[in-house]
PDB file of C-alpha atoms in Angstrom:
ATOM      1  CA  ASN R  26     -82.560-115.185 169.349  1.00  0.00           C
ATOM      2  CA  ALA R  27     -84.912-115.147 166.617  1.00  0.00           C
ATOM      3  CA  GLY R  28     -81.774-115.268 163.874  1.00  0.00           C
ATOM      4  CA  VAL R  29     -82.261-114.678 160.116  1.00  0.00           C
ATOM      5  CA  THR R  30     -85.902-113.515 159.627  1.00  0.00           C
ATOM      6  CA  GLN R  31     -87.575-113.402 156.233  1.00  0.00           C
ATOM      7  CA  THR R  32     -90.732-112.030 154.746  1.00  0.00           C
ATOM      8  CA  PRO R  33     -93.109-112.711 153.693  1.00  0.00           C
ATOM      9  CA  LYS R  34     -92.477-116.701 153.149  1.00  0.00           C
ATOM     10  CA  PHE R  35     -94.827-116.766 149.671  1.00  0.00           C
ATOM     11  CA  GLN R  36     -95.750-114.048 147.073  1.00  0.00           C
ATOM     12  CA  VAL R  37     -97.167-113.771 143.700  1.00  0.00           C
ATOM     13  CA  LEU R  38     -96.508-111.334 141.622  1.00  0.00           C
ATOM     14  CA  LYS R  39     -98.110-109.703 138.309  1.00  0.00           C
ATOM     15  CA  THR R  40     -95.074-108.857 135.532  1.00  0.00           C
ATOM     16  CA  GLY R  41     -94.267-105.582 135.988  1.00  0.00           C
ATOM     17  CA  GLN R  42     -95.260-105.197 139.733  1.00  0.00           C
ATOM     18  CA  SER R  43     -92.600-104.071 142.271  1.00  0.00           C
ATOM     19  CA  MET R  44     -92.146-105.390 145.581  1.00  0.00           C
ATOM     20  CA  THR R  45     -89.907-105.826 148.785  1.00  0.00           C
ATOM     21  CA  LEU R  46     -88.601-109.012 150.347  1.00  0.00           C
ATOM     22  CA  GLN R  47     -87.705-108.486 153.734  1.00  0.00           C
ATOM     23  CA  CYS R  48     -84.222-109.734 155.707  1.00  0.00           C
ATOM     24  CA  ALA R  49     -83.727-109.274 159.571  1.00  0.00           C
ATOM     25  CA  GLN R  50     -81.228-110.609 161.845  1.00  0.00           C
ATOM     26  CA  ASP R  51     -80.728-110.210 165.269  1.00  0.00           C
ATOM     27  CA  MET R  52     -77.486-111.502 165.617  1.00  0.00           C
ATOM     28  CA  ASN R  53     -75.108-108.061 165.312  1.00  0.00           C
ATOM     29  CA  HIS R  54     -73.535-109.424 161.638  1.00  0.00           C
ATOM     30  CA  GLU R  55     -71.839-106.809 159.618  1.00  0.00           C
ATOM     31  CA  TYR R  56     -72.434-109.446 156.895  1.00  0.00           C
ATOM     32  CA  MET R  57     -75.397-109.806 154.908  1.00  0.00           C
ATOM     33  CA  SER R  58     -76.430-111.061 151.695  1.00  0.00           C
ATOM     34  CA  TRP R  59     -79.296-111.984 148.990  1.00  0.00           C
ATOM     35  CA  TYR R  60     -78.771-115.532 146.814  1.00  0.00           C
ATOM     36  CA  ARG R  61     -81.507-117.085 144.360  1.00  0.00           C
ATOM     37  CA  GLN R  62     -81.888-120.745 144.803  1.00  0.00           C
ATOM     38  CA  ASP R  63     -82.963-122.147 141.136  1.00  0.00           C
ATOM     39  CA  PRO R  64     -83.603-125.844 140.123  1.00  0.00           C
ATOM     40  CA  GLY R  65     -79.835-126.857 138.340  1.00  0.00           C
ATOM     41  CA  MET R  66     -78.534-123.660 139.166  1.00  0.00           C
ATOM     42  CA  GLY R  67     -77.690-123.683 143.283  1.00  0.00           C
ATOM     43  CA  LEU R  68     -77.402-120.797 145.043  1.00  0.00           C
ATOM     44  CA  ARG R  69     -75.945-117.441 143.231  1.00  0.00           C
ATOM     45  CA  LEU R  70     -75.351-114.472 145.003  1.00  0.00           C
ATOM     46  CA  ILE R  71     -77.695-111.148 144.310  1.00  0.00           C
ATOM     47  CA  HIS R  72     -76.117-108.422 146.417  1.00  0.00           C
ATOM     48  CA  TYR R  73     -74.584-108.472 149.593  1.00  0.00           C
ATOM     49  CA  SER R  74     -73.080-105.993 151.957  1.00  0.00           C
ATOM     50  CA  VAL R  75     -70.536-105.340 154.938  1.00  0.00           C
ATOM     51  CA  GLY R  76     -72.164-103.074 156.955  1.00  0.00           C
ATOM     52  CA  ALA R  77     -74.138-100.354 156.915  1.00  0.00           C
ATOM     53  CA  GLY R  78     -74.656 -97.960 154.331  1.00  0.00           C
ATOM     54  CA  ILE R  79     -71.998-100.171 152.018  1.00  0.00           C
ATOM     55  CA  THR R  80     -73.445-102.463 149.583  1.00  0.00           C
ATOM     56  CA  ASP R  81     -71.983-104.780 146.394  1.00  0.00           C
ATOM     57  CA  GLN R  82     -73.433-106.732 143.503  1.00  0.00           C
ATOM     58  CA  GLY R  83     -72.637-110.208 143.446  1.00  0.00           C
ATOM     59  CA  GLU R  84     -72.994-112.835 140.613  1.00  0.00           C
ATOM     60  CA  VAL R  85     -76.626-111.991 139.080  1.00  0.00           C
ATOM     61  CA  PRO R  86     -77.718-108.511 140.621  1.00  0.00           C
ATOM     62  CA  ASN R  87     -79.369-106.853 137.040  1.00  0.00           C
ATOM     63  CA  GLY R  88     -83.201-106.063 138.521  1.00  0.00           C
ATOM     64  CA  TYR R  89     -82.562-105.615 142.453  1.00  0.00           C
ATOM     65  CA  ASN R  90     -81.880-103.165 144.294  1.00  0.00           C
ATOM     66  CA  VAL R  91     -81.161-103.265 147.989  1.00  0.00           C
ATOM     67  CA  SER R  92     -79.990-100.983 150.796  1.00  0.00           C
ATOM     68  CA  ARG R  93     -78.409-101.337 154.083  1.00  0.00           C
ATOM     69  CA  SER R  94     -79.586 -98.289 156.462  1.00  0.00           C
ATOM     70  CA  THR R  95     -79.128-100.631 159.727  1.00  0.00           C
ATOM     71  CA  THR R  96     -77.185-103.315 160.564  1.00  0.00           C
ATOM     72  CA  GLU R  97     -80.314-105.712 161.612  1.00  0.00           C
ATOM     73  CA  ASP R  98     -81.996-105.015 158.132  1.00  0.00           C
ATOM     74  CA  PHE R  99     -80.993-105.824 154.766  1.00  0.00           C
ATOM     75  CA  PRO R 100     -83.904-105.452 152.445  1.00  0.00           C
ATOM     76  CA  LEU R 101     -84.318-106.588 148.356  1.00  0.00           C
ATOM     77  CA  ARG R 102     -86.058-104.553 146.045  1.00  0.00           C
ATOM     78  CA  LEU R 103     -87.709-106.054 142.850  1.00  0.00           C
ATOM     79  CA  LEU R 104     -88.639-102.341 140.801  1.00  0.00           C
ATOM     80  CA  SER R 105     -90.212-104.320 137.785  1.00  0.00           C
ATOM     81  CA  ALA R 106     -90.660-108.024 138.683  1.00  0.00           C
ATOM     82  CA  ALA R 107     -89.885-110.071 135.441  1.00  0.00           C
ATOM     83  CA  PRO R 108     -91.112-114.443 134.909  1.00  0.00           C
ATOM     84  CA  SER R 109     -87.437-114.952 135.183  1.00  0.00           C
ATOM     85  CA  GLN R 110     -87.235-113.856 138.280  1.00  0.00           C
ATOM     86  CA  THR R 111     -89.260-116.599 139.753  1.00  0.00           C
ATOM     87  CA  SER R 112     -87.055-118.721 142.399  1.00  0.00           C
ATOM     88  CA  VAL R 113     -86.580-118.771 145.943  1.00  0.00           C
ATOM     89  CA  TYR R 114     -84.727-116.295 147.776  1.00  0.00           C
ATOM     90  CA  PHE R 115     -82.615-116.323 150.370  1.00  0.00           C
ATOM     91  CA  CYS R 116     -80.887-114.009 152.622  1.00  0.00           C
ATOM     92  CA  ALA R 117     -77.776-114.466 154.936  1.00  0.00           C
ATOM     93  CA  SER R 118     -75.600-112.961 157.775  1.00  0.00           C
ATOM     94  CA  LYS R 119     -72.243-113.649 158.843  1.00  0.00           C
ATOM     95  CA  ASN R 120     -69.643-111.984 161.631  1.00  0.00           C
ATOM     96  CA  ALA R 121     -66.803-110.514 159.220  1.00  0.00           C
ATOM     97  CA  GLY R 122     -63.959-112.389 158.705  1.00  0.00           C
ATOM     98  CA  GLY R 123     -63.579-115.416 156.077  1.00  0.00           C
ATOM     99  CA  TYR R 124     -64.437-118.132 158.069  1.00  0.00           C
ATOM    100  CA  ASN R 125     -67.072-116.926 160.062  1.00  0.00           C
ATOM    101  CA  GLU R 126     -70.460-119.670 159.706  1.00  0.00           C
ATOM    102  CA  GLN R 127     -73.184-117.893 157.637  1.00  0.00           C
ATOM    103  CA  PHE R 128     -76.610-117.834 158.571  1.00  0.00           C
ATOM    104  CA  PHE R 129     -79.192-118.454 156.343  1.00  0.00           C
ATOM    105  CA  GLY R 130     -82.898-117.175 156.485  1.00  0.00           C
ATOM    106  CA  PRO R 131     -85.599-119.777 155.831  1.00  0.00           C
ATOM    107  CA  GLY R 132     -86.670-118.281 152.462  1.00  0.00           C
ATOM    108  CA  THR R 133     -89.243-116.374 150.455  1.00  0.00           C
ATOM    109  CA  ARG R 134     -90.590-118.292 147.318  1.00  0.00           C
ATOM    110  CA  LEU R 135     -91.409-115.829 144.993  1.00  0.00           C
ATOM    111  CA  THR R 136     -93.564-116.355 141.813  1.00  0.00           C
ATOM    112  CA  VAL R 137     -94.180-113.690 139.188  1.00  0.00           C
ATOM    113  CA  LEU R 138     -96.999-114.461 136.607  1.00  0.00           C
TER     114      LEU R 138
ATOM    115  CA  ALA D  18     -62.873-116.233 136.582  1.00  0.00           C
ATOM    116  CA  GLN D  19     -63.569-117.273 140.302  1.00  0.00           C
ATOM    117  CA  ARG D  20     -65.819-120.579 140.403  1.00  0.00           C
ATOM    118  CA  VAL D  21     -67.019-123.633 142.505  1.00  0.00           C
ATOM    119  CA  THR D  22     -67.758-126.291 140.603  1.00  0.00           C
ATOM    120  CA  GLN D  23     -69.744-129.703 141.609  1.00  0.00           C
ATOM    121  CA  PRO D  24     -70.379-132.146 139.149  1.00  0.00           C
ATOM    122  CA  GLU D  25     -72.860-134.177 140.313  1.00  0.00           C
ATOM    123  CA  LYS D  26     -76.581-133.356 140.702  1.00  0.00           C
ATOM    124  CA  LEU D  27     -77.758-136.536 142.053  1.00  0.00           C
ATOM    125  CA  LEU D  28     -75.535-138.780 143.988  1.00  0.00           C
ATOM    126  CA  SER D  29     -77.321-142.033 144.971  1.00  0.00           C
ATOM    127  CA  VAL D  30     -75.249-144.196 147.720  1.00  0.00           C
ATOM    128  CA  PHE D  31     -76.618-147.059 149.327  1.00  0.00           C
ATOM    129  CA  LYS D  32     -76.750-147.289 153.059  1.00  0.00           C
ATOM    130  CA  GLY D  33     -73.328-148.279 154.857  1.00  0.00           C
ATOM    131  CA  ALA D  34     -71.843-147.397 151.452  1.00  0.00           C
ATOM    132  CA  PRO D  35     -68.910-144.660 150.781  1.00  0.00           C
ATOM    133  CA  VAL D  36     -70.069-141.353 149.663  1.00  0.00           C
ATOM    134  CA  GLU D  37     -67.761-138.828 147.993  1.00  0.00           C
ATOM    135  CA  LEU D  38     -68.930-135.382 146.936  1.00  0.00           C
ATOM    136  CA  LYS D  39     -67.092-133.730 144.436  1.00  0.00           C
ATOM    137  CA  CYS D  40     -66.246-129.845 144.797  1.00  0.00           C
ATOM    138  CA  ASN D  41     -63.340-128.391 142.223  1.00  0.00           C
ATOM    139  CA  TYR D  42     -63.092-124.602 142.295  1.00  0.00           C
ATOM    140  CA  SER D  43     -60.988-121.556 140.219  1.00  0.00           C
ATOM    141  CA  TYR D  44     -59.685-119.113 142.339  1.00  0.00           C
ATOM    142  CA  SER D  45     -56.625-116.928 142.436  1.00  0.00           C
ATOM    143  CA  GLY D  46     -55.966-116.093 146.085  1.00  0.00           C
ATOM    144  CA  SER D  47     -55.835-118.601 148.906  1.00  0.00           C
ATOM    145  CA  PRO D  48     -59.152-120.193 148.879  1.00  0.00           C
ATOM    146  CA  GLU D  49     -61.352-120.297 151.606  1.00  0.00           C
ATOM    147  CA  LEU D  50     -63.821-123.346 151.514  1.00  0.00           C
ATOM    148  CA  PHE D  51     -66.897-124.891 152.982  1.00  0.00           C
ATOM    149  CA  TRP D  52     -69.652-127.127 152.555  1.00  0.00           C
ATOM    150  CA  TYR D  53     -73.330-126.122 153.500  1.00  0.00           C
ATOM    151  CA  VAL D  54     -76.242-128.857 153.864  1.00  0.00           C
ATOM    152  CA  GLN D  55     -79.858-128.313 152.990  1.00  0.00           C
ATOM    153  CA  TYR D  56     -81.935-131.509 154.702  1.00  0.00           C
ATOM    154  CA  SER D  57     -85.702-131.349 153.496  1.00  0.00           C
ATOM    155  CA  ARG D  58     -87.796-128.705 154.742  1.00  0.00           C
ATOM    156  CA  GLN D  59     -84.793-126.877 156.958  1.00  0.00           C
ATOM    157  CA  ARG D  60     -82.540-123.619 156.377  1.00  0.00           C
ATOM    158  CA  LEU D  61     -78.990-124.145 154.910  1.00  0.00           C
ATOM    159  CA  GLN D  62     -76.414-124.890 157.372  1.00  0.00           C
ATOM    160  CA  LEU D  63     -72.831-124.818 157.483  1.00  0.00           C
ATOM    161  CA  LEU D  64     -71.311-128.497 157.535  1.00  0.00           C
ATOM    162  CA  LEU D  65     -67.838-128.154 157.724  1.00  0.00           C
ATOM    163  CA  ARG D  66     -65.010-125.950 157.041  1.00  0.00           C
ATOM    164  CA  HIS D  67     -61.380-126.904 155.367  1.00  0.00           C
ATOM    165  CA  ILE D  68     -59.529-124.550 157.844  1.00  0.00           C
ATOM    166  CA  SER D  69     -60.995-126.549 160.856  1.00  0.00           C
ATOM    167  CA  ARG D  70     -59.814-130.024 159.223  1.00  0.00           C
ATOM    168  CA  GLU D  71     -62.898-131.390 161.783  1.00  0.00           C
ATOM    169  CA  SER D  72     -65.444-133.872 161.314  1.00  0.00           C
ATOM    170  CA  ILE D  73     -69.177-133.019 161.360  1.00  0.00           C
ATOM    171  CA  LYS D  74     -71.674-135.996 161.248  1.00  0.00           C
ATOM    172  CA  GLY D  75     -68.895-138.431 160.117  1.00  0.00           C
ATOM    173  CA  PHE D  76     -67.662-136.149 156.932  1.00  0.00           C
ATOM    174  CA  THR D  77     -64.429-134.634 155.782  1.00  0.00           C
ATOM    175  CA  ALA D  78     -63.054-132.872 153.494  1.00  0.00           C
ATOM    176  CA  ASP D  79     -59.387-131.892 152.299  1.00  0.00           C
ATOM    177  CA  LEU D  80     -58.296-129.348 150.360  1.00  0.00           C
ATOM    178  CA  ASN D  81     -55.949-130.249 147.471  1.00  0.00           C
ATOM    179  CA  LYS D  82     -54.846-126.682 145.893  1.00  0.00           C
ATOM    180  CA  GLY D  83     -52.869-128.919 143.251  1.00  0.00           C
ATOM    181  CA  GLU D  84     -55.859-130.350 142.189  1.00  0.00           C
ATOM    182  CA  THR D  85     -58.049-127.496 143.088  1.00  0.00           C
ATOM    183  CA  SER D  86     -60.765-129.539 144.954  1.00  0.00           C
ATOM    184  CA  PHE D  87     -62.338-129.861 147.821  1.00  0.00           C
ATOM    185  CA  HIS D  88     -64.485-133.362 148.247  1.00  0.00           C
ATOM    186  CA  LEU D  89     -66.414-134.363 150.665  1.00  0.00           C
ATOM    187  CA  LYS D  90     -66.401-137.628 151.866  1.00  0.00           C
ATOM    188  CA  LYS D  91     -68.268-139.925 154.301  1.00  0.00           C
ATOM    189  CA  PRO D  92     -66.827-143.853 154.831  1.00  0.00           C
ATOM    190  CA  PHE D  93     -70.480-145.232 155.736  1.00  0.00           C
ATOM    191  CA  ALA D  94     -73.708-143.450 154.256  1.00  0.00           C
ATOM    192  CA  GLN D  95     -76.776-143.653 156.883  1.00  0.00           C
ATOM    193  CA  GLU D  96     -80.133-142.597 155.854  1.00  0.00           C
ATOM    194  CA  GLU D  97     -79.964-139.297 157.705  1.00  0.00           C
ATOM    195  CA  ASP D  98     -76.991-137.850 155.318  1.00  0.00           C
ATOM    196  CA  SER D  99     -80.417-137.160 151.853  1.00  0.00           C
ATOM    197  CA  ALA D 100     -79.798-133.377 151.192  1.00  0.00           C
ATOM    198  CA  MET D 101     -79.165-131.403 149.037  1.00  0.00           C
ATOM    199  CA  TYR D 102     -75.222-130.155 149.480  1.00  0.00           C
ATOM    200  CA  TYR D 103     -73.233-127.199 148.898  1.00  0.00           C
ATOM    201  CA  CYS D 104     -69.762-126.420 148.092  1.00  0.00           C
ATOM    202  CA  ALA D 105     -68.858-122.506 148.881  1.00  0.00           C
ATOM    203  CA  LEU D 106     -65.907-120.452 148.361  1.00  0.00           C
ATOM    204  CA  ILE D 107     -65.234-117.145 150.072  1.00  0.00           C
ATOM    205  CA  VAL D 108     -63.612-114.228 147.497  1.00  0.00           C
ATOM    206  CA  GLY D 109     -63.293-110.696 147.112  1.00  0.00           C
ATOM    207  CA  ASN D 110     -60.587-108.261 148.974  1.00  0.00           C
ATOM    208  CA  ARG D 111     -62.583-108.293 152.388  1.00  0.00           C
ATOM    209  CA  ASP D 112     -62.826-112.444 152.417  1.00  0.00           C
ATOM    210  CA  ASP D 113     -67.219-111.596 152.774  1.00  0.00           C
ATOM    211  CA  LYS D 114     -68.107-112.492 149.613  1.00  0.00           C
ATOM    212  CA  ILE D 115     -69.388-115.971 149.124  1.00  0.00           C
ATOM    213  CA  ILE D 116     -70.006-118.430 146.098  1.00  0.00           C
ATOM    214  CA  PHE D 117     -71.754-121.241 145.520  1.00  0.00           C
ATOM    215  CA  GLY D 118     -71.784-124.293 143.472  1.00  0.00           C
ATOM    216  CA  LYS D 119     -74.514-125.727 142.617  1.00  0.00           C
ATOM    217  CA  GLY D 120     -75.691-128.603 144.514  1.00  0.00           C
ATOM    218  CA  THR D 121     -75.414-131.619 144.626  1.00  0.00           C
ATOM    219  CA  ARG D 122     -78.415-133.823 145.846  1.00  0.00           C
ATOM    220  CA  LEU D 123     -77.463-136.632 148.088  1.00  0.00           C
ATOM    221  CA  HIS D 124     -79.787-139.744 148.035  1.00  0.00           C
ATOM    222  CA  ILE D 125     -79.490-142.716 150.330  1.00  0.00           C
ATOM    223  CA  LEU D 126     -80.432-145.635 149.088  1.00  0.00           C
ATOM    224  CA  PRO D 127     -82.130-148.628 152.205  1.00  0.00           C
TER     225      PRO D 127
END
């Protein structure tokens, strides 16, 4: 099992550019989520999904779109990147149910100039 | 409001000394809490969950509903405990939305 994979590892964008951060998991987990990690701010939930075709907003959803067409994939789209979106982005997945462990990807470091 | 508070950004402790990382939560429902850890150059990973009442790597955490706290403790710190620690809370109707605190960096001094 590869677990949770993310691509790319690093990305530099110019303000106004768009891009998609990819996330995939091979554990057949129903639940997937995206977080951003910023110094002094910890991990903040951007969007999450409890299954294919179902997504919901987290704590900081503005500027980001998601979709969940398959169980395995949960891409995060930045439609018009802003410097405030410079961050490390983590994707995570888990089985449904409260106490199941959430597995994290290795992260994508994004810089917006 | 749903919130997880970790009041310390950085905690420096001498090797062999006790460790306590503080976590307080605000949640109207029945809390389900976790501690996650991120070692240098590694992924975030689960350390322990309150429902299991387990001890992992010598760490324990007890849920105190009266004080709305879930502090992480270890009696004798080891150098390999140096890491970033996050307290997490499950919120939402389907128990699948998880929010995190801002994290505490634990630095074990030799």
